[in-house]
PDB file of C-alpha atoms in Angstrom:
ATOM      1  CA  UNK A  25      -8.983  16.419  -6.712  1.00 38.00           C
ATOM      2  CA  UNK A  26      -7.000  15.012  -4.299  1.00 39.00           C
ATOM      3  CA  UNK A  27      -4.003  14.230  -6.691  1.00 38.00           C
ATOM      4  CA  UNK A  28      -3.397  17.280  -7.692  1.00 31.00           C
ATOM      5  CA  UNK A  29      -3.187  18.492  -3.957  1.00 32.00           C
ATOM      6  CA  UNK A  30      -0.535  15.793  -3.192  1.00 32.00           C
ATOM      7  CA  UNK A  31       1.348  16.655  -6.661  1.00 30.00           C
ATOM      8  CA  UNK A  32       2.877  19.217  -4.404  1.00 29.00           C
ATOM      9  CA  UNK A  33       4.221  17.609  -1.698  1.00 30.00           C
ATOM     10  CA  UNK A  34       6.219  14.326  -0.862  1.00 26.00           C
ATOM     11  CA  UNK A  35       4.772  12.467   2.538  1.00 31.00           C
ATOM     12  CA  UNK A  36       6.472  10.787   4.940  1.00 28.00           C
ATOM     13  CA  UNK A  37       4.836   9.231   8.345  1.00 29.00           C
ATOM     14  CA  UNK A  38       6.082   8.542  11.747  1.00 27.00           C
ATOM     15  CA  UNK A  39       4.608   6.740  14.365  1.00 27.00           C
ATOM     16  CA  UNK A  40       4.961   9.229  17.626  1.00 29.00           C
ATOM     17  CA  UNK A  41       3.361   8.565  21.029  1.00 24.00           C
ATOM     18  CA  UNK A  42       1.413  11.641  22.322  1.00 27.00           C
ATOM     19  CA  UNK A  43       1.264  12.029  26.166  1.00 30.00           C
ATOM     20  CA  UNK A  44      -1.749  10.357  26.747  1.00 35.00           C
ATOM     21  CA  UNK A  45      -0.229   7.079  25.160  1.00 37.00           C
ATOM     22  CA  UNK A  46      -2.628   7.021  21.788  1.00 39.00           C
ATOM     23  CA  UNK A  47      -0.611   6.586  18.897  1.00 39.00           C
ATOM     24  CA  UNK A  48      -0.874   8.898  16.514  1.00 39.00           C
ATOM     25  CA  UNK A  49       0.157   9.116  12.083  1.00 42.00           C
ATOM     26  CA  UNK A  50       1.895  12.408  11.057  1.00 40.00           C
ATOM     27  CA  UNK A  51       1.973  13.251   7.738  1.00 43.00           C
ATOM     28  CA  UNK A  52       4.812  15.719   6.811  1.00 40.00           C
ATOM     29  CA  UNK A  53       4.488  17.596   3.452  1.00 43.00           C
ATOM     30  CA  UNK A  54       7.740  18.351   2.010  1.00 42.00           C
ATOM     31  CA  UNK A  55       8.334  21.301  -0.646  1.00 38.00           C
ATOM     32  CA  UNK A  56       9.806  20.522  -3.585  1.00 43.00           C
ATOM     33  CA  UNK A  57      12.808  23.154  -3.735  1.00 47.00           C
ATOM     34  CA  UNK A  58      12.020  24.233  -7.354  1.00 50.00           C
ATOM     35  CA  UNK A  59       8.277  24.781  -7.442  1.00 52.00           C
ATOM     36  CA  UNK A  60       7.746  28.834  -7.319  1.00 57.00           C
ATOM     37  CA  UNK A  61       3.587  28.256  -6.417  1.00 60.00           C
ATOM     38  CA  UNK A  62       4.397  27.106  -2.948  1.00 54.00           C
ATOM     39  CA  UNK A  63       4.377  30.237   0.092  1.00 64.00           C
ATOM     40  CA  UNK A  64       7.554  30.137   1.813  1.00 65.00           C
ATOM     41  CA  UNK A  65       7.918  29.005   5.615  1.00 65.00           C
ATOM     42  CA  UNK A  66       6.967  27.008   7.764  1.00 55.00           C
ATOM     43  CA  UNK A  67       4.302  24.479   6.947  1.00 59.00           C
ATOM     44  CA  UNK A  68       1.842  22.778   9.511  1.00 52.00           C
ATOM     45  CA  UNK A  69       1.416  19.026  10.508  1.00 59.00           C
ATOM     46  CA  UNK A  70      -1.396  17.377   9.884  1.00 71.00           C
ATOM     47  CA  UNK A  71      -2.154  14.116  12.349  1.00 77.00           C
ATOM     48  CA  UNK A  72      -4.225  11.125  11.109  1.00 80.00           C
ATOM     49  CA  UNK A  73      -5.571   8.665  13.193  1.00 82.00           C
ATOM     50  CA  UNK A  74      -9.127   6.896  14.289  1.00 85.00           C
ATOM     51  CA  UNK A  75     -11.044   9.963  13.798  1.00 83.00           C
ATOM     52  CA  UNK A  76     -10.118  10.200  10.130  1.00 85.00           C
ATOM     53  CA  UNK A  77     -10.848   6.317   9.482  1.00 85.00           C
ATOM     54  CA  UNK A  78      -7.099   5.148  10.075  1.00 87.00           C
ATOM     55  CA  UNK A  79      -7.533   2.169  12.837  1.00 87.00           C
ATOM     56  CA  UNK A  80      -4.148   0.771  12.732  1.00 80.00           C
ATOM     57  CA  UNK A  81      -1.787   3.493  12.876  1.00 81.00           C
ATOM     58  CA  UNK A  82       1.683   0.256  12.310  1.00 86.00           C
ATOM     59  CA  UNK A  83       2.013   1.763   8.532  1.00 89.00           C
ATOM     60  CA  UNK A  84       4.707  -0.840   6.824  1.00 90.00           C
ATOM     61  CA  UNK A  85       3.799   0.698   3.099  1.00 92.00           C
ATOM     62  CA  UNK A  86       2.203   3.663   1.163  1.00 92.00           C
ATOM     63  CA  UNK A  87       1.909   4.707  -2.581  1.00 92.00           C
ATOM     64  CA  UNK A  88      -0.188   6.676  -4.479  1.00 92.00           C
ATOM     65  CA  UNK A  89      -2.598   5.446  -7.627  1.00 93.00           C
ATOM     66  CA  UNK A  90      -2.870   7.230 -10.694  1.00 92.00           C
ATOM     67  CA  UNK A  91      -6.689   8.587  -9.637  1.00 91.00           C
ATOM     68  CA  UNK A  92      -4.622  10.107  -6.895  1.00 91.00           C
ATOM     69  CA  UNK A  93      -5.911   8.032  -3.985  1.00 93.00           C
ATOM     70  CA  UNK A  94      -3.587   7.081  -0.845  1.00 92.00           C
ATOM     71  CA  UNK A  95      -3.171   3.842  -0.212  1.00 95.00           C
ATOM     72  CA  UNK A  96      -1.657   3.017   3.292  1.00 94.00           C
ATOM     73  CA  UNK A  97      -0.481  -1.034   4.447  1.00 95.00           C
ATOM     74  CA  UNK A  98      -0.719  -1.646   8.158  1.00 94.00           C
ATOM     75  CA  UNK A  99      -0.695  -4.762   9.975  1.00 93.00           C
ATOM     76  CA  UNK A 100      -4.845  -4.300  10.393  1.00 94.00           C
ATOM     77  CA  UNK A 101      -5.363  -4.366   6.723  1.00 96.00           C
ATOM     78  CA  UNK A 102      -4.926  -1.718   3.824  1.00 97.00           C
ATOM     79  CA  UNK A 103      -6.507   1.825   3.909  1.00 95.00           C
ATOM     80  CA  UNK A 104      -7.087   3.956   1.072  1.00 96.00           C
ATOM     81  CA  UNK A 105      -7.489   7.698   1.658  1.00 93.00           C
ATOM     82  CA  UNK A 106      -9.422  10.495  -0.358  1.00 91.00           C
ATOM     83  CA  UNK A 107      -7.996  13.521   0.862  1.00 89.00           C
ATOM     84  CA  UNK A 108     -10.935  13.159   3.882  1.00 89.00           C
ATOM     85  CA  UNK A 109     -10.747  10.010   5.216  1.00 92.00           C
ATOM     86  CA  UNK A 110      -9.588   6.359   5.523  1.00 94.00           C
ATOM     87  CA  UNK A 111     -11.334   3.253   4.768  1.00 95.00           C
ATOM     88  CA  UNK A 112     -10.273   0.238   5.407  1.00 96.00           C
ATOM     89  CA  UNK A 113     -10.003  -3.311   3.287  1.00 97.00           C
ATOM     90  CA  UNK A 114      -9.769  -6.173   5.226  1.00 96.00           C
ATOM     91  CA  UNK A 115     -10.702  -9.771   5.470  1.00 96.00           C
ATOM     92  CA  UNK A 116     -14.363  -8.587   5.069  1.00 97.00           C
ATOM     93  CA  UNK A 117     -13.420  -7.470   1.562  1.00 97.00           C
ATOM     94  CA  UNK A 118     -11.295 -10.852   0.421  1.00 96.00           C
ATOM     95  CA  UNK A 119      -7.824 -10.099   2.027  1.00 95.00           C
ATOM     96  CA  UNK A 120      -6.068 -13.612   2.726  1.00 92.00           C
ATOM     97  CA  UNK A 121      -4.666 -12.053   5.967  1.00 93.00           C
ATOM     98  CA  UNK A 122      -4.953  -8.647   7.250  1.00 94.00           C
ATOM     99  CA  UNK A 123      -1.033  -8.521   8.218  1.00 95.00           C
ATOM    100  CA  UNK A 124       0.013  -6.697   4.622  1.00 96.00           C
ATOM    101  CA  UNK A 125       3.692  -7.502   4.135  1.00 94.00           C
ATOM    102  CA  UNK A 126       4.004  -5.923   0.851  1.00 95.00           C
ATOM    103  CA  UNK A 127       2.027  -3.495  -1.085  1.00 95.00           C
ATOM    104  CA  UNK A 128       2.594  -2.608  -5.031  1.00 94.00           C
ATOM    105  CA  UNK A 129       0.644  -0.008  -7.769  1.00 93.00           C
ATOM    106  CA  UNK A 130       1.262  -0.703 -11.541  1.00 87.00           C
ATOM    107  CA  UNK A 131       1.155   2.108 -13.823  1.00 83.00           C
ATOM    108  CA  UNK A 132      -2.239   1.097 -14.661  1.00 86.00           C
ATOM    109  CA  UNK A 133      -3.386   1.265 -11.685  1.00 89.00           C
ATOM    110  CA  UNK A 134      -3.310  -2.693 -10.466  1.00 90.00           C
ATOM    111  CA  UNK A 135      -3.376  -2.551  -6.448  1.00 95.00           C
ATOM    112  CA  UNK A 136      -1.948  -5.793  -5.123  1.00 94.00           C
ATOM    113  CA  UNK A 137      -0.945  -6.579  -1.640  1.00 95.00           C
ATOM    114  CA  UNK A 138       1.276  -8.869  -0.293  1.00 94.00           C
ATOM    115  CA  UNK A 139      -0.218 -10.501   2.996  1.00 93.00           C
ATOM    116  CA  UNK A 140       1.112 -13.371   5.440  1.00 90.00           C
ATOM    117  CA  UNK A 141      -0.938 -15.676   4.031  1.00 89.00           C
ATOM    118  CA  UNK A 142      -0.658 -14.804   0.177  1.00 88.00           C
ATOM    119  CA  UNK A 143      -1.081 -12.410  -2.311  1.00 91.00           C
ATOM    120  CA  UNK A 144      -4.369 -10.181  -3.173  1.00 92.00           C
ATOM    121  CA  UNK A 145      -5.099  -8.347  -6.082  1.00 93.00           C
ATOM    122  CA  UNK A 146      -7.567  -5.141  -6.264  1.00 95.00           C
ATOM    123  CA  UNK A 147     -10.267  -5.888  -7.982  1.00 93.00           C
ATOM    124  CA  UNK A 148     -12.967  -3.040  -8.646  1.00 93.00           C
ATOM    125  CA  UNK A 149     -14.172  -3.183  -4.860  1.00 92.00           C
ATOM    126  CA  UNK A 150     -12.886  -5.991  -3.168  1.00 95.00           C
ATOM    127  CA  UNK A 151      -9.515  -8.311  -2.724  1.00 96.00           C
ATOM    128  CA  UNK A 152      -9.443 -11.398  -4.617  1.00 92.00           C
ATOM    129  CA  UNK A 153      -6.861 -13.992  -3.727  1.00 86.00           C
ATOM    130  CA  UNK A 154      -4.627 -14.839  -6.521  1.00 76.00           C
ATOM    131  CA  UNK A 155      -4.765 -18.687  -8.021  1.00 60.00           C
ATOM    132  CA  UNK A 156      -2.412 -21.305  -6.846  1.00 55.00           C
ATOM    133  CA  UNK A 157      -1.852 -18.905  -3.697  1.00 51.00           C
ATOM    134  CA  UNK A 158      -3.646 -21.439  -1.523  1.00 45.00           C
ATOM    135  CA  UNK A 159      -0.739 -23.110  -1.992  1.00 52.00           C
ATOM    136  CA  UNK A 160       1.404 -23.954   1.032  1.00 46.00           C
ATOM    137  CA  UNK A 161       4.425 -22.740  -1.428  1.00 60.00           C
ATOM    138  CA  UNK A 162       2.985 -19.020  -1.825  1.00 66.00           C
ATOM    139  CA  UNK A 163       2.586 -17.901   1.628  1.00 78.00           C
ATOM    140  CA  UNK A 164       4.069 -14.660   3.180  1.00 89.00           C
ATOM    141  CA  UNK A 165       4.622 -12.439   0.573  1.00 91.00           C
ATOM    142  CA  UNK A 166       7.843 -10.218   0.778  1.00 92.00           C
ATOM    143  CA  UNK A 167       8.116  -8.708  -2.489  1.00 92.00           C
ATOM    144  CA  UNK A 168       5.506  -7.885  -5.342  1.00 92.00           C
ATOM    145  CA  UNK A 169       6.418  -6.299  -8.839  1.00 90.00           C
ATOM    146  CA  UNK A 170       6.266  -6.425 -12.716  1.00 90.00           C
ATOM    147  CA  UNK A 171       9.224  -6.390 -15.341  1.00 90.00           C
ATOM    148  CA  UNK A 172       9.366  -4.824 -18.320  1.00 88.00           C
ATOM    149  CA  UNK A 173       7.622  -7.706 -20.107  1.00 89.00           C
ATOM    150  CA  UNK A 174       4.430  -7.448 -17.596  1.00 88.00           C
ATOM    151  CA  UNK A 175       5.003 -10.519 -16.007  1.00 89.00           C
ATOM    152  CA  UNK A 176       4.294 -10.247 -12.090  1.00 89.00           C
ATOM    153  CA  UNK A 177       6.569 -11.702  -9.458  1.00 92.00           C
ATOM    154  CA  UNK A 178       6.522 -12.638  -5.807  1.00 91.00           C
ATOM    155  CA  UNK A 179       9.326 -12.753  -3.516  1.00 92.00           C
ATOM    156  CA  UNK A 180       7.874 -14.407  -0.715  1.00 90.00           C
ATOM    157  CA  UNK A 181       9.315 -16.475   2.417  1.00 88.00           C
ATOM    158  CA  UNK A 182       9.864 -19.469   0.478  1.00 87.00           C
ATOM    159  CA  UNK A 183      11.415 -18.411  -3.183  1.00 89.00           C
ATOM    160  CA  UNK A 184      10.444 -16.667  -6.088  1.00 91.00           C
ATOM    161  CA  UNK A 185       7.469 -16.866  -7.616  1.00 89.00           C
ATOM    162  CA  UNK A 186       6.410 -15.676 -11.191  1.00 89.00           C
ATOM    163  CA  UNK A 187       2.947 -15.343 -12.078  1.00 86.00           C
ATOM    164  CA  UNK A 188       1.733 -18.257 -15.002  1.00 85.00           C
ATOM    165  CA  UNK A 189      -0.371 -17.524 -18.045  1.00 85.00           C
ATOM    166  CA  UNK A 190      -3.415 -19.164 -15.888  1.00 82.00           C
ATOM    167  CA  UNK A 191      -2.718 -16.699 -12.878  1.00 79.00           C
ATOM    168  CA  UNK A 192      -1.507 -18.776 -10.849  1.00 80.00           C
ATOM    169  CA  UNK A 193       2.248 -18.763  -9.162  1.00 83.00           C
ATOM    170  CA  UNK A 194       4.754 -21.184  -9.901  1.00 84.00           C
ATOM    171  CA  UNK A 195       8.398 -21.011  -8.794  1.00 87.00           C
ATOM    172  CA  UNK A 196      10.937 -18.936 -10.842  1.00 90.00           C
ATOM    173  CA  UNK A 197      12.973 -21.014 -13.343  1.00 91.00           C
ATOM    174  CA  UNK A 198      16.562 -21.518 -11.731  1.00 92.00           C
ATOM    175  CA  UNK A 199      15.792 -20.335  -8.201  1.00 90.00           C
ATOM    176  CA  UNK A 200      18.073 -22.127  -6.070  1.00 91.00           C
ATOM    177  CA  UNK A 201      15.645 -22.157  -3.307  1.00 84.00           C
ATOM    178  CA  UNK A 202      15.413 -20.231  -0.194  1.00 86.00           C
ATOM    179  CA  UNK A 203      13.573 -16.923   1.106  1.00 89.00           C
ATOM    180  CA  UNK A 204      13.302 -14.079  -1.752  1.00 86.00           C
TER     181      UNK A 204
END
């Protein structure tokens, strides 16, 4: 599958203007030094754009899921990739705000995505807004991540938020206030 494929290489992307003006995604494989089943030389680009799915070629995030899937944060929504093409989650499918200011995998595979207007989690199909992120106090979303305890966190424009045993944000004990 398509993990396996990208076990091998390390992606970067660049936004590059072609001559004709059309913004175009490269994705650069890079060799790991140490891995004798890769050929030598010089390897090819590979370009991404509309005609593989991606619409919004303003990547702010990527990472990877454990089932090997490609997920890529623009500011047009996220797009997950299958080795073939992109498709794209948007308002349509229960994102707050397609703007996607921060975009986090767990180990277990938990997709959320930090948006202008809140936070999103993955859930089988479709985004769900996180409870309590209605709130005017949980708005852009800067920052997402778990500690070692599981407990999730927000850094967002107003503070620090840490997720309650309800699901729903509050601020983080002893913030002294401020962006996080």
């Amino acid at each position: 599958m398509f993990g396996v494929w990208l076990r091998y290489f390390a992606w970067a992307l660049w936004l590059v203007l072609l001559g004709d003006g059309a913004p175009t995604v490269y994705a650069a494989p890079v060799l790991f030094p140490d891995d004798p089943q890769l050929p030598p030389g010089r390897l090819s680009f590979r370009s991404y754009g509309a005609e593989a799915g991606l619409g919004n070629l303003a990547a702010t995030f990527m990472a990877q899921d454990p089932q090997g899937f490609l997920w890529v944060a623009t500011q047009d929504g996220v797009y997950r990739y299958d080795g073939t093409r992109f498709r794209r989650y948007g308002r349509d499918e229960g994102l707050p705000s397609t703007y996607i200011t921060a975009l986090w995998i767990g180990q277990s595979g938990d997709l959320w995505v930090g948006t202008e207007r809140g936070p999103a989690q993955l859930r089988g199909d479709h985004f769900e807004s996180v409870p309590g992120s209605a709130s005017p106090a949980v708005d852009r979303v800067n920052g997402v991540g778990r500690d070692g305890g599981g407990t999730l966190w927000l850094a967002t424009a107003t503070g620090l938020f840490v997720q309650r045993d309800d699901g729903a944000f509050s601020i983080a004990p002893g913030w002294p206030g401020g962006e996080a």
